mmCIF file of C-alpha atoms in Angstrom:
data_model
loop_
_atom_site.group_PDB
_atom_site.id
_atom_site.type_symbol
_atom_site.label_atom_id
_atom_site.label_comp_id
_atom_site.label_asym_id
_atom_site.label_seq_id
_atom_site.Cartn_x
_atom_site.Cartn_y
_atom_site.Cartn_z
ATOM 1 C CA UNK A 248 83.722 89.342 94.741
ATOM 2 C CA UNK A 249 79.986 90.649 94.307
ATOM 3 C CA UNK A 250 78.900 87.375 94.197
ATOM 4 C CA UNK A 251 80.295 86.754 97.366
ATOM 5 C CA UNK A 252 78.275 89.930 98.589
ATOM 6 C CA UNK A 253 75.147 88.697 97.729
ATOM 7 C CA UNK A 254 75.833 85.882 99.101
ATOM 8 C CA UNK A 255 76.270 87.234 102.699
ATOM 9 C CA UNK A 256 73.345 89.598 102.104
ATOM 10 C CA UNK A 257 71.120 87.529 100.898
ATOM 11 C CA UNK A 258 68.582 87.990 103.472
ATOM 12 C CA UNK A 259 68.670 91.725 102.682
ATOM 13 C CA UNK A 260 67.658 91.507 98.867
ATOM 14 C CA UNK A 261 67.292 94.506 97.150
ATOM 15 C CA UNK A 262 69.248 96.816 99.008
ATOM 16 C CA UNK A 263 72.022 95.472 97.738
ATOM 17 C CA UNK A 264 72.467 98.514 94.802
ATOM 18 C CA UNK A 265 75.643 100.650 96.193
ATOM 19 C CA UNK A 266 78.871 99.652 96.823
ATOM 20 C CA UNK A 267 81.841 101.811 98.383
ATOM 21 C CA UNK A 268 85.707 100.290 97.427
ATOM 22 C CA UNK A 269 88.171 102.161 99.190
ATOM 23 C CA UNK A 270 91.498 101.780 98.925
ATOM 24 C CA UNK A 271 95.312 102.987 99.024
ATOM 25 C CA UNK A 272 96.045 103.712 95.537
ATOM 26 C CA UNK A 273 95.051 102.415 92.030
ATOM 27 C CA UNK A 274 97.295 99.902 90.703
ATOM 28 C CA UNK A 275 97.403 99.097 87.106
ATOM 29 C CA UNK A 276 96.888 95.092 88.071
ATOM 30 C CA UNK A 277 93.506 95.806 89.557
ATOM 31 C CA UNK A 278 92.427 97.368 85.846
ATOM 32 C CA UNK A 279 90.608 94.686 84.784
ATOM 33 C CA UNK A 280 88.882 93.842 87.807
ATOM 34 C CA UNK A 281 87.427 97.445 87.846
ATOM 35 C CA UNK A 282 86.247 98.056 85.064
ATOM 36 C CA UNK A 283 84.364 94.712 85.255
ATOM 37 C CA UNK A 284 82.924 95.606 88.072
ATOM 38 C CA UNK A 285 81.158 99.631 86.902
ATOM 39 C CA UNK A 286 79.918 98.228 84.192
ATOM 40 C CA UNK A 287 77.785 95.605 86.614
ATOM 41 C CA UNK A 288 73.910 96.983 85.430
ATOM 42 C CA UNK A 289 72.766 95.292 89.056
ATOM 43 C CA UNK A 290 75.383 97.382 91.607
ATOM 44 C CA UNK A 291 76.763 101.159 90.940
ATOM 45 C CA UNK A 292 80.170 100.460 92.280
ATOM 46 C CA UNK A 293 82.100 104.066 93.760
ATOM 47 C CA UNK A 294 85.812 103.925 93.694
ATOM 48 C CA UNK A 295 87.869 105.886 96.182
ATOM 49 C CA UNK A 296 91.701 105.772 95.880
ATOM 50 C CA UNK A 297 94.537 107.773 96.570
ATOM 51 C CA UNK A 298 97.583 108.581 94.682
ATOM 52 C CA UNK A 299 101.122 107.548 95.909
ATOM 53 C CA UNK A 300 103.759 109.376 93.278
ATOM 54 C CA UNK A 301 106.106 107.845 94.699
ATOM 55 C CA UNK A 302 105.309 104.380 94.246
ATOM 56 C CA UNK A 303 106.788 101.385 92.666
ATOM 57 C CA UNK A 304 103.938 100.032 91.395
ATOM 58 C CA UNK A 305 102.780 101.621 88.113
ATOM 59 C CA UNK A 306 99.314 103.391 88.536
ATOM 60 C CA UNK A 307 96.136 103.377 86.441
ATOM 61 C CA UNK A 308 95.333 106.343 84.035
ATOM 62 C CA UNK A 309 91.688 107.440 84.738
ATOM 63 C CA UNK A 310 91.956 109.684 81.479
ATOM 64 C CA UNK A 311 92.488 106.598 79.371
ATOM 65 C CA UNK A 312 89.532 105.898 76.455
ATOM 66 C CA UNK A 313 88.566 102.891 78.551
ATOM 67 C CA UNK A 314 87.203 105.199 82.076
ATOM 68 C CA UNK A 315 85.066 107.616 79.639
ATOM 69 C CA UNK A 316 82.043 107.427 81.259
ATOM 70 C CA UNK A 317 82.955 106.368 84.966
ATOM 71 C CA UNK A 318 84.386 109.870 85.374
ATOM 72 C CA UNK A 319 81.262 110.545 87.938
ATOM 73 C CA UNK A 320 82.043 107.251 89.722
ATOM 74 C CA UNK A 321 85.841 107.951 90.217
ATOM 75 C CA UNK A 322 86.972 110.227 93.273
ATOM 76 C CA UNK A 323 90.464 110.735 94.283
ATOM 77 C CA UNK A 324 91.276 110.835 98.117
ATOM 78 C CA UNK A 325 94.253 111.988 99.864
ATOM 79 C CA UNK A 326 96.314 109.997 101.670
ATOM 80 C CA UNK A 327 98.231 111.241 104.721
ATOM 81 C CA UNK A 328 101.470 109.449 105.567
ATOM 82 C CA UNK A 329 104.009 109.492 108.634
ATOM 83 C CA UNK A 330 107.172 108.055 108.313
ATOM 84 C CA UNK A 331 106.311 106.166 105.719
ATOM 85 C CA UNK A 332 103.165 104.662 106.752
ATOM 86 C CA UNK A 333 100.242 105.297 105.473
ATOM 87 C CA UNK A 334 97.615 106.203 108.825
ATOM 88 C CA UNK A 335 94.635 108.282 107.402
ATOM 89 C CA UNK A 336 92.917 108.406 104.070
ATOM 90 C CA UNK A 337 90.960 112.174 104.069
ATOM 91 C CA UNK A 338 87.136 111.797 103.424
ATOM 92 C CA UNK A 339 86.946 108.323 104.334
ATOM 93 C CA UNK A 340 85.033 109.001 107.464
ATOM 94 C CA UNK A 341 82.728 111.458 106.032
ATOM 95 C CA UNK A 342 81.581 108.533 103.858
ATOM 96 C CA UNK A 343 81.160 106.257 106.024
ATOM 97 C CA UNK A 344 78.407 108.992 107.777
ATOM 98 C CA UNK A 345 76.492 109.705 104.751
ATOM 99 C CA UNK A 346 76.968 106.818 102.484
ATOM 100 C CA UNK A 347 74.194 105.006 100.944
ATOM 101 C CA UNK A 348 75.925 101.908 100.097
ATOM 102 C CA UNK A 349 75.175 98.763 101.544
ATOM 103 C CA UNK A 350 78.669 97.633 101.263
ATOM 104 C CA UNK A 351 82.136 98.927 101.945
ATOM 105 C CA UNK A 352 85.133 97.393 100.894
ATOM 106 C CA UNK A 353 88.883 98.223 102.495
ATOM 107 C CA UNK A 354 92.081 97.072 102.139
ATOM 108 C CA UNK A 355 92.929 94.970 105.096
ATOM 109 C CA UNK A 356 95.726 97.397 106.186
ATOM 110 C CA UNK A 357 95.255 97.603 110.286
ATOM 111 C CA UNK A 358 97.426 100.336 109.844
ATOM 112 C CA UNK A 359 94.996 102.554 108.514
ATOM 113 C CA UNK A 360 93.183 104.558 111.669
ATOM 114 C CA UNK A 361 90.750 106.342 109.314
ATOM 115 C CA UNK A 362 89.443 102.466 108.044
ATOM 116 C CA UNK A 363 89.098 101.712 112.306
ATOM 117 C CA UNK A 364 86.902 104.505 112.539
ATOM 118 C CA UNK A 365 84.729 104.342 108.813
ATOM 119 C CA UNK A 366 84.135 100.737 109.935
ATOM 120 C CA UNK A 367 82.975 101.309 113.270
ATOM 121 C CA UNK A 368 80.705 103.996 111.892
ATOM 122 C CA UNK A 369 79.519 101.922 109.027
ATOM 123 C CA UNK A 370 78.814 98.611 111.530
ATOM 124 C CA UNK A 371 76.605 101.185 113.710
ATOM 125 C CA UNK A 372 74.433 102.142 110.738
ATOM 126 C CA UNK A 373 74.000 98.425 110.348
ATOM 127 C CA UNK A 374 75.744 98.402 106.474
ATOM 128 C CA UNK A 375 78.273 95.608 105.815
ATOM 129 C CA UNK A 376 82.052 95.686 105.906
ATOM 130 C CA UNK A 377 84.020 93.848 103.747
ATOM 131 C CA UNK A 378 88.525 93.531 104.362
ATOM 132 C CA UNK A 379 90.045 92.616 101.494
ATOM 133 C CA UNK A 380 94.147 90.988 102.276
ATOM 134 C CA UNK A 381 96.827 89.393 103.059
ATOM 135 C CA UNK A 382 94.779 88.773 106.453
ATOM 136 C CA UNK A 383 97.331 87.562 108.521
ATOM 137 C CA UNK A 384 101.228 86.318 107.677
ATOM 138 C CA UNK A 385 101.285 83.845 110.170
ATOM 139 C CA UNK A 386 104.649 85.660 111.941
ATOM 140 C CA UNK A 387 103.051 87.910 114.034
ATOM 141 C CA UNK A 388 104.176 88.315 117.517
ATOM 142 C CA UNK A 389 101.853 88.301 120.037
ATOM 143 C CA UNK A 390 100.373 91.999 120.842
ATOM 144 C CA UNK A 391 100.776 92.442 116.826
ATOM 145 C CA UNK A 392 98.555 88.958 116.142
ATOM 146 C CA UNK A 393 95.801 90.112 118.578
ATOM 147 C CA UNK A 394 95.394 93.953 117.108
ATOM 148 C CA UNK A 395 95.135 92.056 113.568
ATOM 149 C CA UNK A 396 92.764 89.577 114.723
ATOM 150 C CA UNK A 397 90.390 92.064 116.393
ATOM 151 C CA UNK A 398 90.771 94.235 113.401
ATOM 152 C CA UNK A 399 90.025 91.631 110.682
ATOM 153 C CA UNK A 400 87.228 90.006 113.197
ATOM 154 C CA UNK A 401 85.390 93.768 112.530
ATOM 155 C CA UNK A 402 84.200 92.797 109.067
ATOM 156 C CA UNK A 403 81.509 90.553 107.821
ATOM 157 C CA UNK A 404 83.690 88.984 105.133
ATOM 158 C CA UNK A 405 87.664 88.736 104.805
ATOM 159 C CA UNK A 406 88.301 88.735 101.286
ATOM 160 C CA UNK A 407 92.117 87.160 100.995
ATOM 161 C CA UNK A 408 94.394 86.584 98.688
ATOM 162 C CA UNK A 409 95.777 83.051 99.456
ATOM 163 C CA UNK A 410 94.603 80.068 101.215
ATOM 164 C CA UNK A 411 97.378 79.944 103.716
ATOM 165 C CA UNK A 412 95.728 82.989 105.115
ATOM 166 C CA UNK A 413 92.472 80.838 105.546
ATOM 167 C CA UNK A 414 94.024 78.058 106.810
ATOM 168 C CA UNK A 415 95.925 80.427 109.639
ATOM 169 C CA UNK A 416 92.750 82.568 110.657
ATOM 170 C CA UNK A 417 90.803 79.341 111.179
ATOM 171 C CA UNK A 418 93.126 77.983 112.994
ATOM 172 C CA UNK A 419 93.038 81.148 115.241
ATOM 173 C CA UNK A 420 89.172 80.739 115.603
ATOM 174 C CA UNK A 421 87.835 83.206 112.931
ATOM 175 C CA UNK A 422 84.714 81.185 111.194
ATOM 176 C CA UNK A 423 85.120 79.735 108.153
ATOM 177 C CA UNK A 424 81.978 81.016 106.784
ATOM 178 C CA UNK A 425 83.235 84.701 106.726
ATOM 179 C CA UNK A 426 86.818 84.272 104.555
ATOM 180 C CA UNK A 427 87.107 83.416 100.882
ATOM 181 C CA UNK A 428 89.679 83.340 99.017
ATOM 182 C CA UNK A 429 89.412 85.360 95.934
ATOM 183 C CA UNK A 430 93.269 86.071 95.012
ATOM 184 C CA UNK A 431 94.812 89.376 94.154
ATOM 185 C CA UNK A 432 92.932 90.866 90.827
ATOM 186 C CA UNK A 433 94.825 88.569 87.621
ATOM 187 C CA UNK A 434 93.229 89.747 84.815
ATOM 188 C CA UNK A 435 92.248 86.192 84.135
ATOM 189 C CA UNK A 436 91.068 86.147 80.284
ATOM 190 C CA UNK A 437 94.773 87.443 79.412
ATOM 191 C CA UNK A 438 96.673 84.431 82.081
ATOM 192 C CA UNK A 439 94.534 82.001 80.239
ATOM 193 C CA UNK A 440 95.472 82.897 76.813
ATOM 194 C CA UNK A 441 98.789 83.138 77.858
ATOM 195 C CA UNK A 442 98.188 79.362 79.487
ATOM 196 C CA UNK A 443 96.746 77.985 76.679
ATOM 197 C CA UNK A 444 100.310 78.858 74.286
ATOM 198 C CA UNK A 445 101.931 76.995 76.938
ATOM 199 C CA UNK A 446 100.678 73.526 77.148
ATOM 200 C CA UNK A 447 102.554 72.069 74.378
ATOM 201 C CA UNK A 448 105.674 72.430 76.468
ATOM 202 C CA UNK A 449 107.408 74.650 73.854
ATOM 203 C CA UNK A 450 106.406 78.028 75.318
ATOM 204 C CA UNK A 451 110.264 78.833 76.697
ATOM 205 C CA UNK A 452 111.811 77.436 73.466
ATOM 206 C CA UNK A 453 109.553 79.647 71.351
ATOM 207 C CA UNK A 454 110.185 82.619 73.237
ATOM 208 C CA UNK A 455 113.904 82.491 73.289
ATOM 209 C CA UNK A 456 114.423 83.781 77.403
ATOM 210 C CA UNK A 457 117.116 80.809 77.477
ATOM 211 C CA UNK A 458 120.133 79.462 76.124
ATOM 212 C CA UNK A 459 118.821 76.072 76.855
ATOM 213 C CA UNK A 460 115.220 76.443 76.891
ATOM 214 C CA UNK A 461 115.226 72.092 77.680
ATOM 215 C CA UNK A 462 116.299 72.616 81.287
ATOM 216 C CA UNK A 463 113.680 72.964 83.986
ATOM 217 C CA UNK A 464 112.404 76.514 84.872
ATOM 218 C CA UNK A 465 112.109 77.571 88.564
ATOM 219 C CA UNK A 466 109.600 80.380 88.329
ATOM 220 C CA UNK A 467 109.607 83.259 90.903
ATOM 221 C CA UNK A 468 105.992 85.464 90.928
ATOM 222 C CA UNK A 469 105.957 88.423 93.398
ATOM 223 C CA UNK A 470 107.254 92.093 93.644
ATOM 224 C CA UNK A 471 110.947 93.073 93.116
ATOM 225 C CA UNK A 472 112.136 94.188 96.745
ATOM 226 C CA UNK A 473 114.154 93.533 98.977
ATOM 227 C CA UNK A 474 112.313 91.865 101.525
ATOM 228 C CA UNK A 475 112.198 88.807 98.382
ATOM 229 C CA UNK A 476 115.527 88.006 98.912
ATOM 230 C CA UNK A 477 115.703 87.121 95.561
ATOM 231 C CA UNK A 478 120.040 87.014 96.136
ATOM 232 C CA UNK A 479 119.802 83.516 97.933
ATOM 233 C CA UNK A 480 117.147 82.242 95.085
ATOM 234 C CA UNK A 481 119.894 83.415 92.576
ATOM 235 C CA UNK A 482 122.979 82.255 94.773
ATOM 236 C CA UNK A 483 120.783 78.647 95.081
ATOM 237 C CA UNK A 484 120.279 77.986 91.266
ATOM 238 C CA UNK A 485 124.134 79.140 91.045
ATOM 239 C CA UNK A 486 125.345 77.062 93.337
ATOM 240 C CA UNK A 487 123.078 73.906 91.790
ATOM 241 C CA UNK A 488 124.388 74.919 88.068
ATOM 242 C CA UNK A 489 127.524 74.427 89.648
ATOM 243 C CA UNK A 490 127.277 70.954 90.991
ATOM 244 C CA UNK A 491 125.809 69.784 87.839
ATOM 245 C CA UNK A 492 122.015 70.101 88.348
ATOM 246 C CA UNK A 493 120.748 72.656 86.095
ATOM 247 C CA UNK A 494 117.892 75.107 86.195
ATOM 248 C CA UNK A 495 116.701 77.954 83.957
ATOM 249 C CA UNK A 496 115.628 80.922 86.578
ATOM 250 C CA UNK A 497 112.607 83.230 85.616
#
C-alpha cells in the first residue's frame, strides 16, 4: 500500500514522511498488516481507530508484547453511531486541520460524514487522500451509485479489495490510473505456509474435517451473516449429495 503512495507522489519526494490511517475499528485480520507498516524506518505511520464492543469481529489487543513501543503512535477515537450506522468518528476533523501528514487513508464508508468533511479539508491543504474498499457493489440504484461515485471520485487513489470493483468503477468512468487492487489485509507469510502443506493434495485427508476427505471440497471464504445466505449453499450441496453427486462443504 505505501508503495502505491509513493508511487502517486512521486513528484513530491521527500515529503512523503507522515501518514494518517483512519478507520472504524481495529480488527484482528489487519494485525499483520500494521505492524508491518510502524516499523517502516522511511514513513511514521499514525493509527486512529475506534472501538465497537459490540462487534462480531474479534478486535486487536494494543497491550499485547507485540505494540510495546507503538504506544505513542496508537490513538483511540470515538465513534458516534445512529441507528446502527456509524456517521461521525470524533477528532477526525481536527486532524485533518492540523495534520502534518502527507497522506490520509479512510475506509471507503460514504456513510461516514466526518470522512466527507476531513477529506475536503485535507484536499484544500493540498495533502493526498487515499479510500480504501469495497468501492462500489455493482447493485446500487441510481441516486445511491451517484453519491458513491462522487464520494470515491474525492480521493487520489481507491485502494479496493477485489478486481470486480475495478472492473465496475472503470466501467463507470473513474480512471484506471487511480484504483489498485490491494485485497483485504491476509497476513500473507501465514496463507502461504498454509498453501505450501496443501499442494500434495492430501491436506483434507491429513486434517481429518471429512468422512471422505476423496470427494471434492466447495470452499466458502467470507463472514458468517446472514446476508451470506449460507442456507441455500448448504440446501445446494444437500440436494446434490442427494442425487448422487457428492461434495465435501467447508
Amino acid at each position: 500500500a505505501l508503495h502505491i503512495l509513493t508511487q502517486v507522489n512521486s513528484e513530491r519526494s521527500g515529503f512523503l514522511e507522515d501518514v494518517d490511517f483512519i478507520t472504524n475499528l481495529a480488527p484482528h485480520y489487519r494485525e499483520r498488516l500494521w505492524l508491518e507498516l510502524l516499523q517502516l524506518q522511511e514513513y511514521r505511520l499514525r493509527l486512529f481507530f475506534g472501538r465497537e464492543p459490540r462487534s462480531s469481529i474479534k478486535q486487536l489487543d494494543f497491550e499485547a508484547p507485540e505494540w510495546r513501543g507503538f504506544s505513542h503512535r496508537l490513538t483511540e477515537i470515538r465513534n458516534r453511531r445512529a441507528h446502527g450506522v456509524l456517521f461521525w468518528q470524533s477528532g477526525v476533523v481536527g486532524r485533518a486541520i492540523t495534520t502534518p501528514a502527507a497522506f490520509t487513508v479512510f475506509l471507503g464508508d460514504m456513510y461516514v460524514l466526518s470522512t466527507w468533511v476531513a477529506v475536503a479539508i485535507l484536499r484544500a491543504r493540498g495533502r493526498r487522500v487515499v479510500l480504501w474498499g469495497h468501492g462500489i457493489y455493482g447493485n446500487e440504484g441510481g441516486l445511491k451509485m451517484r453519491v458513491r461515485l462522487a464520494f470515491l471520485r474525492l480521493a487520489d487513489m481507491n485502494l479496493l479489495y477485489g478486481k470486480r470493483a475495478q472492473k465496475l468503477l472503470v466501467d463507470q468512468g473513474v480512471t484506471e490510473e487511480r484504483l489498485r487492487v490491494i485485497y483485504n489485509s491476509l497476513d500473507y507469510p501465514v496463507q502461504k505456509s498454509l498453501r505450501a502443506q496443501s499442494v500434495d493434495g492430501d491436506f483434507f485427508a491429513r486434517a481429518g474435517w471429512f468422512a471422505r476427505s476423496d470427494l471434492p471440497v466447495l470452499i466458502f471464504v467470507g463472514r458468517l451473516t446472514w446476508q451470506k445466505r449460507l442456507d441455500l449453499l448448504v440446501s445446494s450441496v444437500g440436494a446434490l449429495n442427494a442425487q448422487g453427486v457428492r461434495f465435501n462443504l467447508l
